[in-house]
mmCIF file of C-alpha atoms in Angstrom:
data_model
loop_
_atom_site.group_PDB
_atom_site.id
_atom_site.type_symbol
_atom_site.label_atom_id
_atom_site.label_comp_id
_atom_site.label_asym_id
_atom_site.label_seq_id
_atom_site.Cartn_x
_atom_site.Cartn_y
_atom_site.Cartn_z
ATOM 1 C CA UNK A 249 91.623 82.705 127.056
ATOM 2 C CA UNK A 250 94.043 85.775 126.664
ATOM 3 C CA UNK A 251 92.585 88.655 124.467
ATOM 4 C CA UNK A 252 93.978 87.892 120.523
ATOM 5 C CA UNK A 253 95.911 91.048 118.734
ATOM 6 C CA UNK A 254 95.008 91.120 114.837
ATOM 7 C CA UNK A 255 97.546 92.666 112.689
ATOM 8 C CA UNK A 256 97.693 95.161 110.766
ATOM 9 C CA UNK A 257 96.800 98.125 113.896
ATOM 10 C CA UNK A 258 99.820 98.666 116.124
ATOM 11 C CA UNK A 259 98.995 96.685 119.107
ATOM 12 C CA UNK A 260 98.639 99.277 121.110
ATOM 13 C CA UNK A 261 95.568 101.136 119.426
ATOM 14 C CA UNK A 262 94.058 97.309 119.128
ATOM 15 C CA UNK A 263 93.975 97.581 122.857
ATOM 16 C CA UNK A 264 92.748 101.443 122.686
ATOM 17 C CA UNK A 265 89.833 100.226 120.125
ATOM 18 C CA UNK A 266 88.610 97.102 122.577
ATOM 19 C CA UNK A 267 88.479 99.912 125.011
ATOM 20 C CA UNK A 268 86.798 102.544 123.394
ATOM 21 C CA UNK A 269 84.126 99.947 122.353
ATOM 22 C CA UNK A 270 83.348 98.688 126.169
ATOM 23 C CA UNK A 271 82.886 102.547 126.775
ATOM 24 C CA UNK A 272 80.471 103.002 123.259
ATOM 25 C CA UNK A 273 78.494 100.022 124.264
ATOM 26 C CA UNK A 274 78.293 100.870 128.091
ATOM 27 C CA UNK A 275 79.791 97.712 129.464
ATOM 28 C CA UNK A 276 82.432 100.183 130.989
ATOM 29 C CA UNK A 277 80.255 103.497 132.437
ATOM 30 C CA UNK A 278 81.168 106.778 133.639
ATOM 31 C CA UNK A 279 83.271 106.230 136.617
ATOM 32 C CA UNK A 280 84.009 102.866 136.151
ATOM 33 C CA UNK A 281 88.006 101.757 136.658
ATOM 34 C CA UNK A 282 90.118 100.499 133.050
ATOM 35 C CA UNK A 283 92.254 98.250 132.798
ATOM 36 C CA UNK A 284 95.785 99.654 134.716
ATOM 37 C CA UNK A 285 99.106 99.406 132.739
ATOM 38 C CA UNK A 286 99.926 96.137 134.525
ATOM 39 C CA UNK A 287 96.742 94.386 133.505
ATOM 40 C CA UNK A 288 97.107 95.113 129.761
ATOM 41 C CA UNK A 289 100.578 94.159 129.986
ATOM 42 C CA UNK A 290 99.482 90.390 131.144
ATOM 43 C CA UNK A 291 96.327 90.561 129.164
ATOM 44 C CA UNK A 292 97.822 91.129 126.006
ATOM 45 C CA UNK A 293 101.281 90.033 126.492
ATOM 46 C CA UNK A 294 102.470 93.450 124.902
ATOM 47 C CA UNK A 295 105.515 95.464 126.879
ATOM 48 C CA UNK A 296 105.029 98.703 129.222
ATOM 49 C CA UNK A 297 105.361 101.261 126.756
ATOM 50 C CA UNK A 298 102.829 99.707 124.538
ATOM 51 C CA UNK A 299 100.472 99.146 127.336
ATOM 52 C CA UNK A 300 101.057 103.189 128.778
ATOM 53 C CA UNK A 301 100.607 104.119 125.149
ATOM 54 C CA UNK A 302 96.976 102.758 124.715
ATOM 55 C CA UNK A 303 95.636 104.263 127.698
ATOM 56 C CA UNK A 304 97.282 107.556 126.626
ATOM 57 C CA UNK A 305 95.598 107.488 123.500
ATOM 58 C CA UNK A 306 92.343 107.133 125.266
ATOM 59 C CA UNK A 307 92.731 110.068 127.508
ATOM 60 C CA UNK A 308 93.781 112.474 124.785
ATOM 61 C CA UNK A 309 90.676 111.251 122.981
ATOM 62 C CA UNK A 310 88.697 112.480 126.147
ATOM 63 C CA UNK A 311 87.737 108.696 127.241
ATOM 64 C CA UNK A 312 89.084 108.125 130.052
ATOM 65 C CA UNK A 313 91.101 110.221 132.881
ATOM 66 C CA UNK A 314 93.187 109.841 136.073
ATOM 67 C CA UNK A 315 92.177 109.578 139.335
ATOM 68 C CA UNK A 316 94.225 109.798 142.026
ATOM 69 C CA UNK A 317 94.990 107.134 144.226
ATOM 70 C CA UNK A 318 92.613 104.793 141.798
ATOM 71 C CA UNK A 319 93.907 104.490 138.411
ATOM 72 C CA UNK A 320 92.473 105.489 135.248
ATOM 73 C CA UNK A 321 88.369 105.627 135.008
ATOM 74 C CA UNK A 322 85.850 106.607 132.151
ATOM 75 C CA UNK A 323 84.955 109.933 131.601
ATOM 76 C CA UNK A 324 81.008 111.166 131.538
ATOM 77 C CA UNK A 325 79.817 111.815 128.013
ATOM 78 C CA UNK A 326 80.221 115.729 128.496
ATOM 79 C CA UNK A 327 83.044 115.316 128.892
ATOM 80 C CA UNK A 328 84.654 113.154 125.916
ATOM 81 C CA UNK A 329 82.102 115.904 124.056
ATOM 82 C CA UNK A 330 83.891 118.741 125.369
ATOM 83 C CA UNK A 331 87.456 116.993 124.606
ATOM 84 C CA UNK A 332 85.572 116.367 121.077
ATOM 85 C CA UNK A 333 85.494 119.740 120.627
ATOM 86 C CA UNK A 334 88.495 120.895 122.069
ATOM 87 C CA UNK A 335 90.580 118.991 119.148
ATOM 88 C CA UNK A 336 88.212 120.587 116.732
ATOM 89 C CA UNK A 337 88.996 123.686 117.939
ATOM 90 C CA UNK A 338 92.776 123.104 118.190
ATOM 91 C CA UNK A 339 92.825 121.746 114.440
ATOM 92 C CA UNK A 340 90.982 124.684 113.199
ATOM 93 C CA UNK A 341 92.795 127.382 114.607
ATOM 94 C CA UNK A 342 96.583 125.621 113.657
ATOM 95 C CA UNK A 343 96.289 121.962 111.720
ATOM 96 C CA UNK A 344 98.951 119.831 112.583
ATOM 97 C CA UNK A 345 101.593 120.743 114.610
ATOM 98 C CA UNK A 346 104.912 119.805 113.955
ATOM 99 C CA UNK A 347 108.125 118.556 115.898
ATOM 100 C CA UNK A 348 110.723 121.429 116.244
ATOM 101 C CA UNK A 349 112.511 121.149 112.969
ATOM 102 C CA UNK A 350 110.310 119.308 110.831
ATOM 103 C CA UNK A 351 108.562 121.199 108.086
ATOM 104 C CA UNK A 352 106.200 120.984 105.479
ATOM 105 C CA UNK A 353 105.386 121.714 101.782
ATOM 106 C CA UNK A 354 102.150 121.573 99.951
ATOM 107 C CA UNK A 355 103.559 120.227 96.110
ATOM 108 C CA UNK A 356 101.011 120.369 94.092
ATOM 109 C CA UNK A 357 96.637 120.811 94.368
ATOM 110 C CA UNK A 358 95.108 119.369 91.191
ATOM 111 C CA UNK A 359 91.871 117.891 89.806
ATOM 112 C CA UNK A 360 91.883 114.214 89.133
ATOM 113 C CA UNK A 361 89.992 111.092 89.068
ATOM 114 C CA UNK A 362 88.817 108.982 92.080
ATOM 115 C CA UNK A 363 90.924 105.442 91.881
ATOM 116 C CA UNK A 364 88.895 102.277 93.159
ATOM 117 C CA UNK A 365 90.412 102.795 96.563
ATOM 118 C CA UNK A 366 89.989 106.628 96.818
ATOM 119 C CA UNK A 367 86.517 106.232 94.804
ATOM 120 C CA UNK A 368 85.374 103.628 98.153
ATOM 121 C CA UNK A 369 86.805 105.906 100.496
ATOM 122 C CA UNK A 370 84.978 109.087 99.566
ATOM 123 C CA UNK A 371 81.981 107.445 98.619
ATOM 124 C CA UNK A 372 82.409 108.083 94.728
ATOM 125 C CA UNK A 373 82.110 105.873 91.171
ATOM 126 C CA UNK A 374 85.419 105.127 89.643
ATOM 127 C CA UNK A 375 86.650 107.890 87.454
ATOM 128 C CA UNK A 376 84.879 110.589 89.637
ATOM 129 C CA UNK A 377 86.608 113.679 89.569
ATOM 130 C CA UNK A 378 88.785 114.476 93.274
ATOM 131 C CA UNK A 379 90.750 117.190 94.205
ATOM 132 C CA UNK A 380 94.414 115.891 95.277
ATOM 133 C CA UNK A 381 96.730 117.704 97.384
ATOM 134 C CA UNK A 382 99.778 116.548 97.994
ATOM 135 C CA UNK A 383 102.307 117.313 100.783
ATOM 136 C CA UNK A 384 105.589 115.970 101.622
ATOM 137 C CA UNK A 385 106.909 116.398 105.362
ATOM 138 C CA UNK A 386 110.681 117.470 106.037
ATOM 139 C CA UNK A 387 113.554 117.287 108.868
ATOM 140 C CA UNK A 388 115.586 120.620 109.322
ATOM 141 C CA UNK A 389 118.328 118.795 107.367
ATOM 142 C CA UNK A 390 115.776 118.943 104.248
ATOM 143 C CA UNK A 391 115.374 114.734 104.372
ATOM 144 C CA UNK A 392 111.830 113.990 102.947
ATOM 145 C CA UNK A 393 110.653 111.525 105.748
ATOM 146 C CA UNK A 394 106.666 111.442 104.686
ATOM 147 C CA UNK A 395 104.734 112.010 101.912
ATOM 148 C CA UNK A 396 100.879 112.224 101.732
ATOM 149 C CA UNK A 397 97.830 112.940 99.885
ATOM 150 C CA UNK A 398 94.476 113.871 100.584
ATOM 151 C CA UNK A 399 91.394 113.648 98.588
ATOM 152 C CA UNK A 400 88.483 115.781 98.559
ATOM 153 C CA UNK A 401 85.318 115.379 96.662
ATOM 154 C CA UNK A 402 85.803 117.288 93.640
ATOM 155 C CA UNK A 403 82.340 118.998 93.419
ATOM 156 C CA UNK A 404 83.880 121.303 95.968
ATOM 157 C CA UNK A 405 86.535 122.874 93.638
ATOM 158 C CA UNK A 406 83.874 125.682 93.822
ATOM 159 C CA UNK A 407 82.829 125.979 96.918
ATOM 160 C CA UNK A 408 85.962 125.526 98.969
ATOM 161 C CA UNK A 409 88.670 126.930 96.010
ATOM 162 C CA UNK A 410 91.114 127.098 98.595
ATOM 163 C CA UNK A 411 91.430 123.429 98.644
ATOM 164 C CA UNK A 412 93.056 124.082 94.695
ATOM 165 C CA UNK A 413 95.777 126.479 95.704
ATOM 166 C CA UNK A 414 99.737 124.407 96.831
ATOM 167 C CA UNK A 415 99.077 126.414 100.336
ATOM 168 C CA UNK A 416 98.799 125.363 103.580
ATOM 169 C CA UNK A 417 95.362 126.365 104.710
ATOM 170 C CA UNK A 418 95.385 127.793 108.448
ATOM 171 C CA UNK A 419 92.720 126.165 110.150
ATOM 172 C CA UNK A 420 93.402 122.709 108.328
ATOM 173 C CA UNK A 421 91.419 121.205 105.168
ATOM 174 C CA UNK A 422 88.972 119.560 106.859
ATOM 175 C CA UNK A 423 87.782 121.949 109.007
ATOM 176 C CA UNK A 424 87.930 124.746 106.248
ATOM 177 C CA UNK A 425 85.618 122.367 104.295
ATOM 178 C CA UNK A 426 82.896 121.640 107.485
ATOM 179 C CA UNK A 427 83.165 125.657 107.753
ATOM 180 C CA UNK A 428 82.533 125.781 104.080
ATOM 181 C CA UNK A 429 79.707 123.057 104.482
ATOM 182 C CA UNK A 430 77.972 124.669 108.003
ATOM 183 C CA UNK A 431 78.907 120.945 109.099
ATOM 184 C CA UNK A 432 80.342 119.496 111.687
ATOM 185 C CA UNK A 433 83.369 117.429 112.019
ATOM 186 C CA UNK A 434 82.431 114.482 114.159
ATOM 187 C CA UNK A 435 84.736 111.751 113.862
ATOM 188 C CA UNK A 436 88.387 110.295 112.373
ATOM 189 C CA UNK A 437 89.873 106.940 111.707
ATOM 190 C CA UNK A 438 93.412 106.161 111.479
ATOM 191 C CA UNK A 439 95.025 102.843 109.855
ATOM 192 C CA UNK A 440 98.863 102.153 109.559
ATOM 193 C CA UNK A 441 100.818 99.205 108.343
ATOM 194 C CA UNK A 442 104.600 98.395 107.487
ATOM 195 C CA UNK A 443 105.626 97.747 103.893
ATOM 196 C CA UNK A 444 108.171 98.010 101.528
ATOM 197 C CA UNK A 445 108.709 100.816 99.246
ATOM 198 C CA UNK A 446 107.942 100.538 95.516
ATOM 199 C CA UNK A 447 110.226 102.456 92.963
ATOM 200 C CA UNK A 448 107.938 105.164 92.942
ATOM 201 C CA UNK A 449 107.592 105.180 96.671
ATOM 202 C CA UNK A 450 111.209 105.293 97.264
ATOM 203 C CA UNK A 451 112.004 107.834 94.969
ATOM 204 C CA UNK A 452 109.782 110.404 97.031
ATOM 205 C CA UNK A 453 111.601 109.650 100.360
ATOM 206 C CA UNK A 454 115.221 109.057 98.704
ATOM 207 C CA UNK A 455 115.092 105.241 99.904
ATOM 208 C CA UNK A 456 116.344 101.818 98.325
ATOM 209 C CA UNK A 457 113.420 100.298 96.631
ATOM 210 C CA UNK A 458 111.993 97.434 98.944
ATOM 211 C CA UNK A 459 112.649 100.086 101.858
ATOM 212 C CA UNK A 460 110.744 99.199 104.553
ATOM 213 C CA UNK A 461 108.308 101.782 105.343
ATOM 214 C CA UNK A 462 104.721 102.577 106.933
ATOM 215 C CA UNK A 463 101.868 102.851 104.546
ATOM 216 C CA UNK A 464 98.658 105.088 106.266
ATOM 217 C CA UNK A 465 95.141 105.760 105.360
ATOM 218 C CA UNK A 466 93.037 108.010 107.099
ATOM 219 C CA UNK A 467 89.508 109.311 107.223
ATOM 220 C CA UNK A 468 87.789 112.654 108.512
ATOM 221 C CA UNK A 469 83.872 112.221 109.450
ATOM 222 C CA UNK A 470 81.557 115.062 109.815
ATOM 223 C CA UNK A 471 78.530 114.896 111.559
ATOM 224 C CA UNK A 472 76.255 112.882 108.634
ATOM 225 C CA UNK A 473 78.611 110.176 108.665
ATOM 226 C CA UNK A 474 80.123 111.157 105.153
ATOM 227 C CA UNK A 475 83.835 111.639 104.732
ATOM 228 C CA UNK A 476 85.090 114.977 104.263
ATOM 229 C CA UNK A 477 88.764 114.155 103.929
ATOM 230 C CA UNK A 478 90.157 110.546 102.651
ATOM 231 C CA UNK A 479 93.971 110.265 103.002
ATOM 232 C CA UNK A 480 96.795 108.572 101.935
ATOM 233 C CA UNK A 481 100.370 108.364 103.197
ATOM 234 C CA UNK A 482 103.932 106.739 103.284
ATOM 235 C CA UNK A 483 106.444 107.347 105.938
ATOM 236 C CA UNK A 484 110.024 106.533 106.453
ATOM 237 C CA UNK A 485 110.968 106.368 110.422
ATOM 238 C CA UNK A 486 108.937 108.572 113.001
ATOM 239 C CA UNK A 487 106.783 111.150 112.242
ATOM 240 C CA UNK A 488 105.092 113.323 115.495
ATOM 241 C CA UNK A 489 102.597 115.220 115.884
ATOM 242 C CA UNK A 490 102.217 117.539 118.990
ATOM 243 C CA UNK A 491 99.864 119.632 120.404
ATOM 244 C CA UNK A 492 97.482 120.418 123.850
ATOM 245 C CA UNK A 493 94.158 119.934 124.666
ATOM 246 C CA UNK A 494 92.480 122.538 125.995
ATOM 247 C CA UNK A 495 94.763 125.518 124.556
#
């Protein structure tokens, strides 16, 4: 029987996961061929570009890599560690980098309390206080096309004050806290699904109500297993992120 996609995860980082989880476990070792384009095409029943897309995800992650006249093959555990680090040390040195012509602002940094979603997330009782900062991401015509917030613990209003001030901070939040923290940051999870935007919602990207949209939640792991950054996010069309490994 044909592998089964499960909404809500884009297809294509469904596929990515499955992947990434024959490498964890070691059913798929070092050296060992993945699955070509064609293959997850017919295995999945998902088009070309969703196919290409998975296995690109798992190469920038460090998993697997080309080889020529072979295909695609898994990577030794140096080095998806030294890819690890290599996005570490890209996101602390610039954050995100964004598209030529998109911009954005940091609107407001503010103490408040942990909702029953954020309170799960970060680990927290209902109520606790969090440190919010919000940002809202631009196109050069001044469109609002995302909005997010991120949550932070709010013990650390002292420790990392930065995280209080509406400024972007240069090597990215979460890496400014595991600095702050003499932690590492080990791991990230990323979860997107369509919906339709609430008046509220709407209002923030200059939509119709019922607008349909992409709501995302993300986490940032350091190297304990406790979240360092919990984040929240609505987007109306594409938002893209570039950057290079290795730089």
């Amino acid at each position: 029987m044909p592998p089964k996609l499960v909404r809500p995860a884009p297809p294509y980082q469904q596929i990515a996961n499955e992947i990434r989880a024959r490498i964890s476990n070691g059913e798929l070792q070092a050296g060992d061929l993945v699955p070509s384009v064609r293959s997850l095409m017919r295995d999945y029943s998902v088009a070309i570009a969703t196919a290409q897309r998975a296995l690109s995800t798992l190469r920038a992650e460090g998993y697997i890599k080309p080889e020529r006249g072979v295909g695609s093959i898994v990577t030794t555990e140096e080095e998806r560690g030294r890819a690890a680090n290599d996005r570490v040390d890209k996101s602390r040195r610039t954050g995100k980098v964004y598209p030529t012509g998109q911009y954005a602002k940091i609107t407001s940094a503010t103490l408040g309390e942990a909702s029953e979603q954020v309170a799960d997330a970060l680990g927290l009782q209902v109520g606790a206080p969090v440190i919010q900062r919000v940002r809202t991401t631009y196109r050069a015509d001044g469109k609002p096309i995302s909005a997010s917030t991120s949550y932070f613990k709010g013990d650390l209003a002292e420790r990392a004050p930065l995280l209080l001030n509406a400024e972007r901070i240069k090597e990215g939040t979460f890496a400014y806290i595991a600095n702050t923290l003499k932690r590492t940051v080990e791991a990230w999870q990323d979860q997107f699904e369509p919906g339709n935007a609430t008046a509220e919602q709407a209002g923030q990207l200059g939509l119709d109500e019922g607008a349909l949209i992409m709501l995302g939640r993300n986490w940032i792991y350091d190297d304990r297993g406790e979240v360092l950054e919990y984040g929240e996010s609505i987007t109306y069309g594409r938002v893209t992120y570039r950057g290079r490994l290795g730089d």
